[in-house]
PDB file of C-alpha atoms in Angstrom:
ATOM      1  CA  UNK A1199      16.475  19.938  13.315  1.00 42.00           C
ATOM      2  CA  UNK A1200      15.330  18.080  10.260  1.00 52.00           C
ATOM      3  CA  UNK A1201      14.741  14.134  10.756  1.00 65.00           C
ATOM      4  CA  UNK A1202      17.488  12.556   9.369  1.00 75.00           C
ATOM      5  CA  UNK A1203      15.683  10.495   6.859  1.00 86.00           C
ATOM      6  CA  UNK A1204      16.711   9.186   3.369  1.00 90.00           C
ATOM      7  CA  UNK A1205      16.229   6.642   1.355  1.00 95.00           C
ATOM      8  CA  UNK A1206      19.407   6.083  -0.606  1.00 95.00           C
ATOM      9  CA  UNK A1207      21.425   2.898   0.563  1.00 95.00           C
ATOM     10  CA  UNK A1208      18.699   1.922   3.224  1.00 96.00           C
ATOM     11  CA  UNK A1209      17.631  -1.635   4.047  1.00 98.00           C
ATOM     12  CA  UNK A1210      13.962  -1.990   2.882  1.00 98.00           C
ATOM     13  CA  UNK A1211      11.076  -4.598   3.529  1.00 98.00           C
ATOM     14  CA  UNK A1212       8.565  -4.409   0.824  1.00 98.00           C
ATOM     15  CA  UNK A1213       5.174  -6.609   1.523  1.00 98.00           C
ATOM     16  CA  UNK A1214       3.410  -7.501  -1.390  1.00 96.00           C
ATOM     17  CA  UNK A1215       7.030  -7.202  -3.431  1.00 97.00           C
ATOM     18  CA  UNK A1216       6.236  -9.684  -6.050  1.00 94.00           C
ATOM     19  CA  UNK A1217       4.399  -8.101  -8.500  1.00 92.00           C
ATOM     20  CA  UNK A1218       2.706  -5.185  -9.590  1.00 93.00           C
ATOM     21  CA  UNK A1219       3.598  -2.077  -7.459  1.00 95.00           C
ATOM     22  CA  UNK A1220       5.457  -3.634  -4.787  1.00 97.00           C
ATOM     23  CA  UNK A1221       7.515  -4.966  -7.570  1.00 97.00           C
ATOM     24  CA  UNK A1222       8.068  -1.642  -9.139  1.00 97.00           C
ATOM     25  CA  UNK A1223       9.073  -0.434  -5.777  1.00 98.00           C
ATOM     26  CA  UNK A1224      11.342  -3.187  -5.363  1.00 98.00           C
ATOM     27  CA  UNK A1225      13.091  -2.893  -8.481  1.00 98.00           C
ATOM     28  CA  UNK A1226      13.467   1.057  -8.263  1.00 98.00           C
ATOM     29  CA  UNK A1227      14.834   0.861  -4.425  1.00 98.00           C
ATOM     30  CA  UNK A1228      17.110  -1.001  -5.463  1.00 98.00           C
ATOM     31  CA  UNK A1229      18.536   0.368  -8.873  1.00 97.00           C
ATOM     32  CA  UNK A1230      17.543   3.600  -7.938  1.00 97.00           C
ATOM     33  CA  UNK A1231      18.857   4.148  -4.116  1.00 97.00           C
ATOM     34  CA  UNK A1232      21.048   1.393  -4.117  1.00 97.00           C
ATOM     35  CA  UNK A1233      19.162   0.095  -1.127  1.00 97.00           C
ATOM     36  CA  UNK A1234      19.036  -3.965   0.132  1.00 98.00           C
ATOM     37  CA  UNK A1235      15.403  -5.067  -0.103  1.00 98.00           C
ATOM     38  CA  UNK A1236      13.698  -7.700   1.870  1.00 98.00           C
ATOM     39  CA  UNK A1237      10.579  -9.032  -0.893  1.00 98.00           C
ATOM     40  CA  UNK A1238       7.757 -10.291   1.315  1.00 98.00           C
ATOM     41  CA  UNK A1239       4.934 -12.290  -0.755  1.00 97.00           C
ATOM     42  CA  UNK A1240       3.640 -15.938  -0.562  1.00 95.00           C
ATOM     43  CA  UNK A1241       4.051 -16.820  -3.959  1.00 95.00           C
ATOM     44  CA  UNK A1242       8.104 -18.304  -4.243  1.00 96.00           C
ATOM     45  CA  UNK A1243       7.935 -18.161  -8.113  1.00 96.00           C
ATOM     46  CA  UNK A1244       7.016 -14.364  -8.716  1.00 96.00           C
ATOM     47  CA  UNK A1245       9.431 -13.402  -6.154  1.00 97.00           C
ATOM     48  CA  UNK A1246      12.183 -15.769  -7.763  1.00 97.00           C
ATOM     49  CA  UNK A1247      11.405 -14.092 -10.743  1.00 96.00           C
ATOM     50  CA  UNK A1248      11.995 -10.726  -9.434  1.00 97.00           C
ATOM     51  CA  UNK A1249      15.153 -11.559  -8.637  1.00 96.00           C
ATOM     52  CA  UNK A1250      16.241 -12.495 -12.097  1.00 96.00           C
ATOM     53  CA  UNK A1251      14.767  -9.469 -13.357  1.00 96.00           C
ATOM     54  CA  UNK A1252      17.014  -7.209 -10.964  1.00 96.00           C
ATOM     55  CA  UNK A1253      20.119  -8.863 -12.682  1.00 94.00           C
ATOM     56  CA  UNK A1254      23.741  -7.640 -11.733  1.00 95.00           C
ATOM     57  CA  UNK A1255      21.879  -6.132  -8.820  1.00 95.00           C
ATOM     58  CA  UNK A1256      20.446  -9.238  -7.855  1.00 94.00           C
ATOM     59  CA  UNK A1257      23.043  -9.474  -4.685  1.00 96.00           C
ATOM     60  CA  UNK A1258      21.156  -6.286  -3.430  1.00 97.00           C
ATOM     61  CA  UNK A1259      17.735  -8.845  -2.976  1.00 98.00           C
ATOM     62  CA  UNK A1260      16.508 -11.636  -0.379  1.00 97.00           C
ATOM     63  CA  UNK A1261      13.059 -12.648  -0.512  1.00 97.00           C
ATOM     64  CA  UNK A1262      10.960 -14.546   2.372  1.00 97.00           C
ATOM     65  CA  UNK A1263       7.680 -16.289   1.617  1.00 97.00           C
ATOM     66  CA  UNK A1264       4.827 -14.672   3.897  1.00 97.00           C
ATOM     67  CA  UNK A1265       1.762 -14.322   4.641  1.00 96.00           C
ATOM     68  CA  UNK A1266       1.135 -10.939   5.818  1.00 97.00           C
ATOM     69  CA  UNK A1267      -2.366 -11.440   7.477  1.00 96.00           C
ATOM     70  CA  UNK A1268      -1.043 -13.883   9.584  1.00 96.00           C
ATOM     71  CA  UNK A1269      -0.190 -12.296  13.114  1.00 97.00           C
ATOM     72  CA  UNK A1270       2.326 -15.002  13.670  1.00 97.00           C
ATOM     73  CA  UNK A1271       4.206 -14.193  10.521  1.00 97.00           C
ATOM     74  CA  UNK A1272       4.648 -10.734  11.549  1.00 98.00           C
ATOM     75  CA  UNK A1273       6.436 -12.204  14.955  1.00 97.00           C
ATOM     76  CA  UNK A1274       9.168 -14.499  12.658  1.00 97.00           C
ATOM     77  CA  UNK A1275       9.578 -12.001  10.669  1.00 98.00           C
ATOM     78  CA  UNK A1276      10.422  -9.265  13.338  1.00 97.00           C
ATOM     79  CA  UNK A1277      12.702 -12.466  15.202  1.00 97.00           C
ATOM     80  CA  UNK A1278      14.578 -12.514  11.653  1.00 97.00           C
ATOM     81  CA  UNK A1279      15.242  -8.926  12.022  1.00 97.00           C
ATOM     82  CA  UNK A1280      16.104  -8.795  15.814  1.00 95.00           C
ATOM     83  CA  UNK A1281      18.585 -11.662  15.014  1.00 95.00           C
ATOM     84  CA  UNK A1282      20.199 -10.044  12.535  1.00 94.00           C
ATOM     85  CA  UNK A1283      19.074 -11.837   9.354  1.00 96.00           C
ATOM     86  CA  UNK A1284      18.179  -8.682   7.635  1.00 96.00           C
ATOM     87  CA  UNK A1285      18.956  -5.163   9.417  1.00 95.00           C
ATOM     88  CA  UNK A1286      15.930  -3.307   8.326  1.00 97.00           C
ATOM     89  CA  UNK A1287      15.460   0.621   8.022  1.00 96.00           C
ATOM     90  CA  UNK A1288      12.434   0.869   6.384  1.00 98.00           C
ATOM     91  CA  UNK A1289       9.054  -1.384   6.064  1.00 98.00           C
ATOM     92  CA  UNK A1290       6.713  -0.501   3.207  1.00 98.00           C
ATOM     93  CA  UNK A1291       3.240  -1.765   4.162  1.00 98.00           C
ATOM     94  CA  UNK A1292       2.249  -2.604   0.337  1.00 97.00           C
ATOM     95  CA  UNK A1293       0.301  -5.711   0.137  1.00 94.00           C
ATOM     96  CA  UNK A1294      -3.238  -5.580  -0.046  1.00 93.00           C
ATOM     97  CA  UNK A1295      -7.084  -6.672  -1.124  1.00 92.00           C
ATOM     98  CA  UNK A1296      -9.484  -4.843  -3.264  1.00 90.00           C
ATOM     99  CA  UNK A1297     -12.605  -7.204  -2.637  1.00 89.00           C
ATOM    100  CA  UNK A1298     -15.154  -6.836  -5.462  1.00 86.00           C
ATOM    101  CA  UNK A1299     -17.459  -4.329  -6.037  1.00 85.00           C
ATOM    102  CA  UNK A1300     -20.786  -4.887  -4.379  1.00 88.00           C
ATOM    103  CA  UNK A1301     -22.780  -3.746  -1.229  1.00 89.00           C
ATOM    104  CA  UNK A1302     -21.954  -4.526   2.164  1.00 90.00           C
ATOM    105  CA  UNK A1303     -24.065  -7.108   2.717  1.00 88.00           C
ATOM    106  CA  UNK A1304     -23.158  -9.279  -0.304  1.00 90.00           C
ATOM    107  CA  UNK A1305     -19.750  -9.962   1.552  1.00 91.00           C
ATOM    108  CA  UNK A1306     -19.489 -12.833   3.288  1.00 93.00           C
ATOM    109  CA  UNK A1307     -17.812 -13.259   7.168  1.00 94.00           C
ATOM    110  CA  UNK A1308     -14.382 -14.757   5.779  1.00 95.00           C
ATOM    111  CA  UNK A1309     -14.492 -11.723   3.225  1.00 94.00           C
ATOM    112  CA  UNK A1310     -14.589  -9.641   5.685  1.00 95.00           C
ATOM    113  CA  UNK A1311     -11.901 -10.921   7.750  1.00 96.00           C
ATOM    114  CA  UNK A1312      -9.742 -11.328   5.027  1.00 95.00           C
ATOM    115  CA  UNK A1313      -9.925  -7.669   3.558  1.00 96.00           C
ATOM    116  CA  UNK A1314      -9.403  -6.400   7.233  1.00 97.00           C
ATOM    117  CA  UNK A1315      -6.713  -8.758   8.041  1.00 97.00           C
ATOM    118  CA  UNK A1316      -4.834  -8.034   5.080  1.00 96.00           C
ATOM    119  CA  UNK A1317      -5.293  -4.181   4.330  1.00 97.00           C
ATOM    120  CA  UNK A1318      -5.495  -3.487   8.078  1.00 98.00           C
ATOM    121  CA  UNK A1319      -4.054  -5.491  10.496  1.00 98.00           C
ATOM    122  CA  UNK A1320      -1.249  -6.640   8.778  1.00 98.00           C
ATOM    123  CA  UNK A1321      -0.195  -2.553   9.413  1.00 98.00           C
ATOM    124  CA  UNK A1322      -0.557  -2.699  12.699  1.00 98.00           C
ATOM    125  CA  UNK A1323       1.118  -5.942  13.199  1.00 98.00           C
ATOM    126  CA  UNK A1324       4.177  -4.365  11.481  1.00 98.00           C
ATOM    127  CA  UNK A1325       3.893  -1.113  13.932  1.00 98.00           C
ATOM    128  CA  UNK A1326       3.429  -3.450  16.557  1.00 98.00           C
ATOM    129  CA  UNK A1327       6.720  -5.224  15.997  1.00 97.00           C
ATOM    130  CA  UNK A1328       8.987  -2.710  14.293  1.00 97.00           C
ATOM    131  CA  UNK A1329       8.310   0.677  15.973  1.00 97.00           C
ATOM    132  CA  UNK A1330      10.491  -1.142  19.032  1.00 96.00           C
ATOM    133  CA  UNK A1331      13.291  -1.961  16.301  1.00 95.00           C
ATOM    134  CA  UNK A1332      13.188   1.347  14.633  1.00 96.00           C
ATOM    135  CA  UNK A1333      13.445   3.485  17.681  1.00 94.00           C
ATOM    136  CA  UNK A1334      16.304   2.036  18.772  1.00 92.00           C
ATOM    137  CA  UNK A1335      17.880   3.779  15.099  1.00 92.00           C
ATOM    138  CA  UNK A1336      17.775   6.951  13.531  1.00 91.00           C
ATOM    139  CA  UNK A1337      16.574   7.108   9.932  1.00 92.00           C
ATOM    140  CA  UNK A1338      13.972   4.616  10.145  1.00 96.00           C
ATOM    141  CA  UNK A1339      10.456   4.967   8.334  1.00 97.00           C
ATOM    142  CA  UNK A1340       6.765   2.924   8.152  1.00 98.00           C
ATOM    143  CA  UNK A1341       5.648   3.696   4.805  1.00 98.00           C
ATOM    144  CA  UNK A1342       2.136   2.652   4.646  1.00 98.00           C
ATOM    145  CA  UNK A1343       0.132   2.124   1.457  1.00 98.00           C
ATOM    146  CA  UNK A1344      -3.398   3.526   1.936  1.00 97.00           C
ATOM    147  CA  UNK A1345      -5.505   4.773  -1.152  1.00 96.00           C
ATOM    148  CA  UNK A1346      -7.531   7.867  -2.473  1.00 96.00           C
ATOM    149  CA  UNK A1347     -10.454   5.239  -1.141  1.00 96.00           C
ATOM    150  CA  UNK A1348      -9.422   7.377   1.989  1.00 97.00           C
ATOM    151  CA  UNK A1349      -9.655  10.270   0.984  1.00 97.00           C
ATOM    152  CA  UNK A1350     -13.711  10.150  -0.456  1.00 96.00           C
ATOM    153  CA  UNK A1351     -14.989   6.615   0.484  1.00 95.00           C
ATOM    154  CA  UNK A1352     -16.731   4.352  -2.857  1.00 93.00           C
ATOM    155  CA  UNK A1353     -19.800   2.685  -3.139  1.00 92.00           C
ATOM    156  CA  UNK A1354     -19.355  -1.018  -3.789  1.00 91.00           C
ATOM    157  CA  UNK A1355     -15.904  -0.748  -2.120  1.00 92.00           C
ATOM    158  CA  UNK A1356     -17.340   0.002   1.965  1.00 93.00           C
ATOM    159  CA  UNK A1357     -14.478  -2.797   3.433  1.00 94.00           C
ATOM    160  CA  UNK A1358     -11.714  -1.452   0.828  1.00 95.00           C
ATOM    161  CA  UNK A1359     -12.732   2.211   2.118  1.00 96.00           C
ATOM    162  CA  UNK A1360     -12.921   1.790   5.370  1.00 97.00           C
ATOM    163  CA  UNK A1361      -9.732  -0.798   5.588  1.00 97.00           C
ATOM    164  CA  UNK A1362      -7.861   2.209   3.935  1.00 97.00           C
ATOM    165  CA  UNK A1363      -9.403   4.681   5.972  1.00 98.00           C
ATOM    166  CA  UNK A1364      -8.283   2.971   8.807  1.00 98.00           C
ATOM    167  CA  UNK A1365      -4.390   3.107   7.524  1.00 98.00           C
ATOM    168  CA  UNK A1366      -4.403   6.677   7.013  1.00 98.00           C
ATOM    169  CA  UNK A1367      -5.898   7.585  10.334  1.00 98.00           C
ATOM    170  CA  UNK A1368      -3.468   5.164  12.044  1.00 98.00           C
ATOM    171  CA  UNK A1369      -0.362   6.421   9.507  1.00 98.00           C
ATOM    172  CA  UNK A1370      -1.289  10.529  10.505  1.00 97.00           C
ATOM    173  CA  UNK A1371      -1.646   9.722  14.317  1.00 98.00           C
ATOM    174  CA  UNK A1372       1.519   7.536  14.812  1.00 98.00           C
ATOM    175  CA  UNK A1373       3.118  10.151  12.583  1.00 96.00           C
ATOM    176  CA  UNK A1374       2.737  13.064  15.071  1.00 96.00           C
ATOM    177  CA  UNK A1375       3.549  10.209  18.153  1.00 97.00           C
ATOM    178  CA  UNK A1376       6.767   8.767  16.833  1.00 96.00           C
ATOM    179  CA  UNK A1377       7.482  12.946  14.964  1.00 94.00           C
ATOM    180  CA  UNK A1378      11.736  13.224  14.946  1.00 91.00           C
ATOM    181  CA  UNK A1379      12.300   9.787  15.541  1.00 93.00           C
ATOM    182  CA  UNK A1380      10.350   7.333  12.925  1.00 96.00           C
ATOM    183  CA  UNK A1381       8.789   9.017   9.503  1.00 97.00           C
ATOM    184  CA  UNK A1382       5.588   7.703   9.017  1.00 97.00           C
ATOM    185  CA  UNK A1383       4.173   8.774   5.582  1.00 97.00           C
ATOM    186  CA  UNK A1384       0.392   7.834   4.830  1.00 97.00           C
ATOM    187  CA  UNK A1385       0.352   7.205   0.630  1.00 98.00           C
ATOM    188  CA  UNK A1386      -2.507   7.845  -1.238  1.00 97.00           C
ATOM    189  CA  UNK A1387      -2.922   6.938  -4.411  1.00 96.00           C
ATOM    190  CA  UNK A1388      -5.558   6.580  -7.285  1.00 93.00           C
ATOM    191  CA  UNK A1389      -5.720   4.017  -9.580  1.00 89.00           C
ATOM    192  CA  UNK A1390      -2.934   2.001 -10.187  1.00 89.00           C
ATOM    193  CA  UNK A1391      -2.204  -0.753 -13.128  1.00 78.00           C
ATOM    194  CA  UNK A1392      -1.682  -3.516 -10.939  1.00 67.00           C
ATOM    195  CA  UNK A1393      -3.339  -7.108 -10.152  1.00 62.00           C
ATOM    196  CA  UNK A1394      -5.107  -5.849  -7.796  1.00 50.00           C
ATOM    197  CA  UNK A1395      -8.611  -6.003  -9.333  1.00 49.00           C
ATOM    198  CA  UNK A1396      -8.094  -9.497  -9.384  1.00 50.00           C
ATOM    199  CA  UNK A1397     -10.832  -9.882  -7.065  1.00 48.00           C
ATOM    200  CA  UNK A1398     -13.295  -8.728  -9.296  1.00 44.00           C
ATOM    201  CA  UNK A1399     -15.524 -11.325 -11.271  1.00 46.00           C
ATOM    202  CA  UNK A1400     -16.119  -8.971 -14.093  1.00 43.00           C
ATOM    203  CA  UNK A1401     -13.056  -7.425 -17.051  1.00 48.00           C
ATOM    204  CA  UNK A1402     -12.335  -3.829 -15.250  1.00 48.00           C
ATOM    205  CA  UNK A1403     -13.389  -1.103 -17.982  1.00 50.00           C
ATOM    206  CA  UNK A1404     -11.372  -0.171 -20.431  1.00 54.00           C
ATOM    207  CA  UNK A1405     -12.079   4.118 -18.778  1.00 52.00           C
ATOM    208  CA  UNK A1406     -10.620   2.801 -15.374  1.00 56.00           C
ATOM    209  CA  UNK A1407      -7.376   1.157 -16.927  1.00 57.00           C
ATOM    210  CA  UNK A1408      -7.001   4.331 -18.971  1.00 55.00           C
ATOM    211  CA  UNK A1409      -7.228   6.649 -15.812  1.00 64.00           C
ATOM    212  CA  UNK A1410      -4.854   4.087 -14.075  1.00 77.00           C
ATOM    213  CA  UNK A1411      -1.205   5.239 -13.444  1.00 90.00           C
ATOM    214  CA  UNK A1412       1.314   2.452 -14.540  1.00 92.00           C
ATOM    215  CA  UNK A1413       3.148   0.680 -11.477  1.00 94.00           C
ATOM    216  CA  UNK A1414       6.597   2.021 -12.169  1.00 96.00           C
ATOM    217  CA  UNK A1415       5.544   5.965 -12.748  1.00 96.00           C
ATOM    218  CA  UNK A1416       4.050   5.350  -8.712  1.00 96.00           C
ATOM    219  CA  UNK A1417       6.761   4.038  -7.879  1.00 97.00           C
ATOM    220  CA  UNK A1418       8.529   6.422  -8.594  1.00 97.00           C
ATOM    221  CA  UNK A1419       6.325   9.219  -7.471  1.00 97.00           C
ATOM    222  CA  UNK A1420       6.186   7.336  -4.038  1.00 98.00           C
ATOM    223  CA  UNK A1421       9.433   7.026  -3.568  1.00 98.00           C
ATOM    224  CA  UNK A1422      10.738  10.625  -4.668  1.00 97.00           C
ATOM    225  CA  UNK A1423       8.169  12.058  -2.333  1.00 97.00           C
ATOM    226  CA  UNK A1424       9.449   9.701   0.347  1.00 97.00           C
ATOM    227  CA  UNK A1425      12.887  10.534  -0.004  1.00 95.00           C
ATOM    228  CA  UNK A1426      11.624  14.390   0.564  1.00 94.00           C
ATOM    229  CA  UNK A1427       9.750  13.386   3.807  1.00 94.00           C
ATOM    230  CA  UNK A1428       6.876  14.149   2.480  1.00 95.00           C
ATOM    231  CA  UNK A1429       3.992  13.253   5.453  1.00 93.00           C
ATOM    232  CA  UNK A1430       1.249  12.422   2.993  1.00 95.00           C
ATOM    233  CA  UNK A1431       1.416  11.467  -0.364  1.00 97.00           C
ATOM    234  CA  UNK A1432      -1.418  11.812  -2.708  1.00 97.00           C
ATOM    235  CA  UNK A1433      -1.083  10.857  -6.214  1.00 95.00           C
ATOM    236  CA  UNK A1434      -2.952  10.279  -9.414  1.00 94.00           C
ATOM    237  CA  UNK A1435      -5.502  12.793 -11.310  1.00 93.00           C
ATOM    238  CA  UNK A1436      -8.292  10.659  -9.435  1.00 93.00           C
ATOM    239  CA  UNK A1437      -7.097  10.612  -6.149  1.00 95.00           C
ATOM    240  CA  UNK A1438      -6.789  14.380  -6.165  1.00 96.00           C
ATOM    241  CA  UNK A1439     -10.126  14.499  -7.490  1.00 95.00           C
ATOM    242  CA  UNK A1440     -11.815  12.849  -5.440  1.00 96.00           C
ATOM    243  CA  UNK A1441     -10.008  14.421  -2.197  1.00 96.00           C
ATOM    244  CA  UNK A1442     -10.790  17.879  -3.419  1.00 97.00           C
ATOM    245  CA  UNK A1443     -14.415  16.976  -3.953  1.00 96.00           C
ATOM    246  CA  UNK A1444     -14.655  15.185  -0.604  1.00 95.00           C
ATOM    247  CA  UNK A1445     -13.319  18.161   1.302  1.00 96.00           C
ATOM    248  CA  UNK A1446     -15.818  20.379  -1.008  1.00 97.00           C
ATOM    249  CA  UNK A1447     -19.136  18.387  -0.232  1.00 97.00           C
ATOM    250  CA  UNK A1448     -18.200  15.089   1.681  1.00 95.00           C
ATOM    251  CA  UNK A1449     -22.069  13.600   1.557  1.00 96.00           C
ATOM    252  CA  UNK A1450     -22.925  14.748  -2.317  1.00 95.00           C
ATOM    253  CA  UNK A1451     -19.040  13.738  -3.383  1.00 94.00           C
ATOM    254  CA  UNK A1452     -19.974  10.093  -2.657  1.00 93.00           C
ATOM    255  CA  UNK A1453     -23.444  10.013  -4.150  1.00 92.00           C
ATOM    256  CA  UNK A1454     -22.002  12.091  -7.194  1.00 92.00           C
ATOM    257  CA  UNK A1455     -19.188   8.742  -7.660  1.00 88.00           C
ATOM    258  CA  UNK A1456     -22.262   6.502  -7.092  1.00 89.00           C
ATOM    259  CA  UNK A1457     -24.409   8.419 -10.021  1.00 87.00           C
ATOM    260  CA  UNK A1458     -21.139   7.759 -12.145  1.00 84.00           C
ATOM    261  CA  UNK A1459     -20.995   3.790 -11.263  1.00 81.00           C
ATOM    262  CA  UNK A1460     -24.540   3.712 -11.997  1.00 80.00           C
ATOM    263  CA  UNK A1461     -24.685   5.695 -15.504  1.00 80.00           C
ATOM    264  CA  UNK A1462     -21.807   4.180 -16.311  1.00 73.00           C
ATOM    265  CA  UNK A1463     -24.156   0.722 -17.215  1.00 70.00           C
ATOM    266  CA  UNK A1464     -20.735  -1.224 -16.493  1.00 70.00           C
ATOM    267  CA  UNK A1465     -20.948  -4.781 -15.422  1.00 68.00           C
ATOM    268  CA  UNK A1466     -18.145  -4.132 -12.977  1.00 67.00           C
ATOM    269  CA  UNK A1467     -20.407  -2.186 -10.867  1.00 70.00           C
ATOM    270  CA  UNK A1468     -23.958  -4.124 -11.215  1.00 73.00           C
ATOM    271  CA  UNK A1469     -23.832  -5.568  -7.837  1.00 72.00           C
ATOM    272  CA  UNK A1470     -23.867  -2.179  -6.318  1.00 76.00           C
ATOM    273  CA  UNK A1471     -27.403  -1.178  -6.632  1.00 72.00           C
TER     274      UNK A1471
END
């Protein structure tokens, strides 16, 4: 018997809702599915603009100001849930880090914590605290962001890869534990035209933003292949690149991106070698 999952008139959390793909999610969920979404993000005035963007469907949004890498958070947030402040289906793991490009040892302690804290353990917080909720339900889903970082590791991006790594392993193991009673998609995708790379000291290339996939086409994407079950979800010329090449020849794959970064003369990358 399939797993009676769908997305259409589900009540979502989205992390990271107030801008960029989050936002696109948000929007789209709700115009799209007709779902209720709960918009986690610390910053009050993107998510309060959100909410004027969604218009007449405005009714169909509540936003809570969060910090995601904050265990605590995770523990008021799952309280607001159990108490029935917002009867959630669905929890998108969306908000993340890309720290800037440069070797390992360039980043400093509370770098490190942060990129972890945010990209990592702010999934397994959420598994720690909803996976009781959603079990207790049927058509309930952890959708967890992860990246094509994932699927063929970067150099210059060792805590973003291995941060991400770390989601899709976790995603693809808890997928075949919790199997018929929670869907738990790992999403993979390339490039994406969001804020991101606002980590980054240097203007991003003019080649990467032209490979990058506007927010709302991964939205959509994400979502479709969601609403199909779909248990991994890989998306964006890159990202299928780079998977295919990893499978192909895992150890020249990386040194072959590395040769690229380096040729490329870029200023974005300089830190790297």
């Amino acid at each position: 018997m399939a797993y009676p999952f769908r997305l259409h008139g589900r009540n979502v959390i989205v992390t990271g809702a107030s801008g960029g793909l989050g936002r696109a999610m948000t929007l789209r969920l709700i115009r799209h599915y007709g779902c209720r979404v709960l918009g986690i993000a610390r910053s009050r005035e993107k998510l309060e603009a959100v909410a004027r963007e969604l218009g007449e469907y405005g009714h169909q949004f509540e936003y809570m100001i969060m910090d995601v890498s904050v265990r605590e958070s995770w523990k008021a947030l799952a309280e607001y849930v159990r108490s029935g402040g917002f009867d959630a289906d669905v929890i998108i793991n969306n908000a993340g880090i890309l720290p800037e490009f440069a070797k390992f040892g360039m980043y400093s302690p509370e770098e490190t914590e942060r990129c972890m804290a945010l990209n990592l353990n702010s999934v397994i917080w959420a598994a720690e605290e909803f996976i009781p909720v959603f079990e207790r339900k049927t058509g309930t889903a952890i959708i967890n962001i992860s990246s094509s970082d994932a699927l063929c590791p970067l150099a210059g991006t060792s805590l973003y890869s291995a941060s991400k790594a770390a989601v899709k392993a976790l995603s693809e193991a808890m997928r075949e534990e919790y199997r018929g009673r929670i869907y738990i998609p790992a999403v993979c995708p390339g490039f994406i035209r969001t804020d991101i790379m606002r980590g980054q000291r240097y203007d991003v290339s003019p080649a990467v933003r032209f490979v990058s996939m506007p927010p709302e086409k991964a939205a959509r994407i994400i979502l479709g292949r969601a609403d199909r079950r779909r248990s991994r979800i890989v998306l964006g010329f890159d990202a299928h690149f780079m998977s295919a090449a990893y499978r192909i020849a895992p150890v020249w794959s990386v040194r072959f991106f590395r040769l690229v970064f380096r040729v490329s003369g870029l200023v974005l990358f300089k830190d790297i070698f």
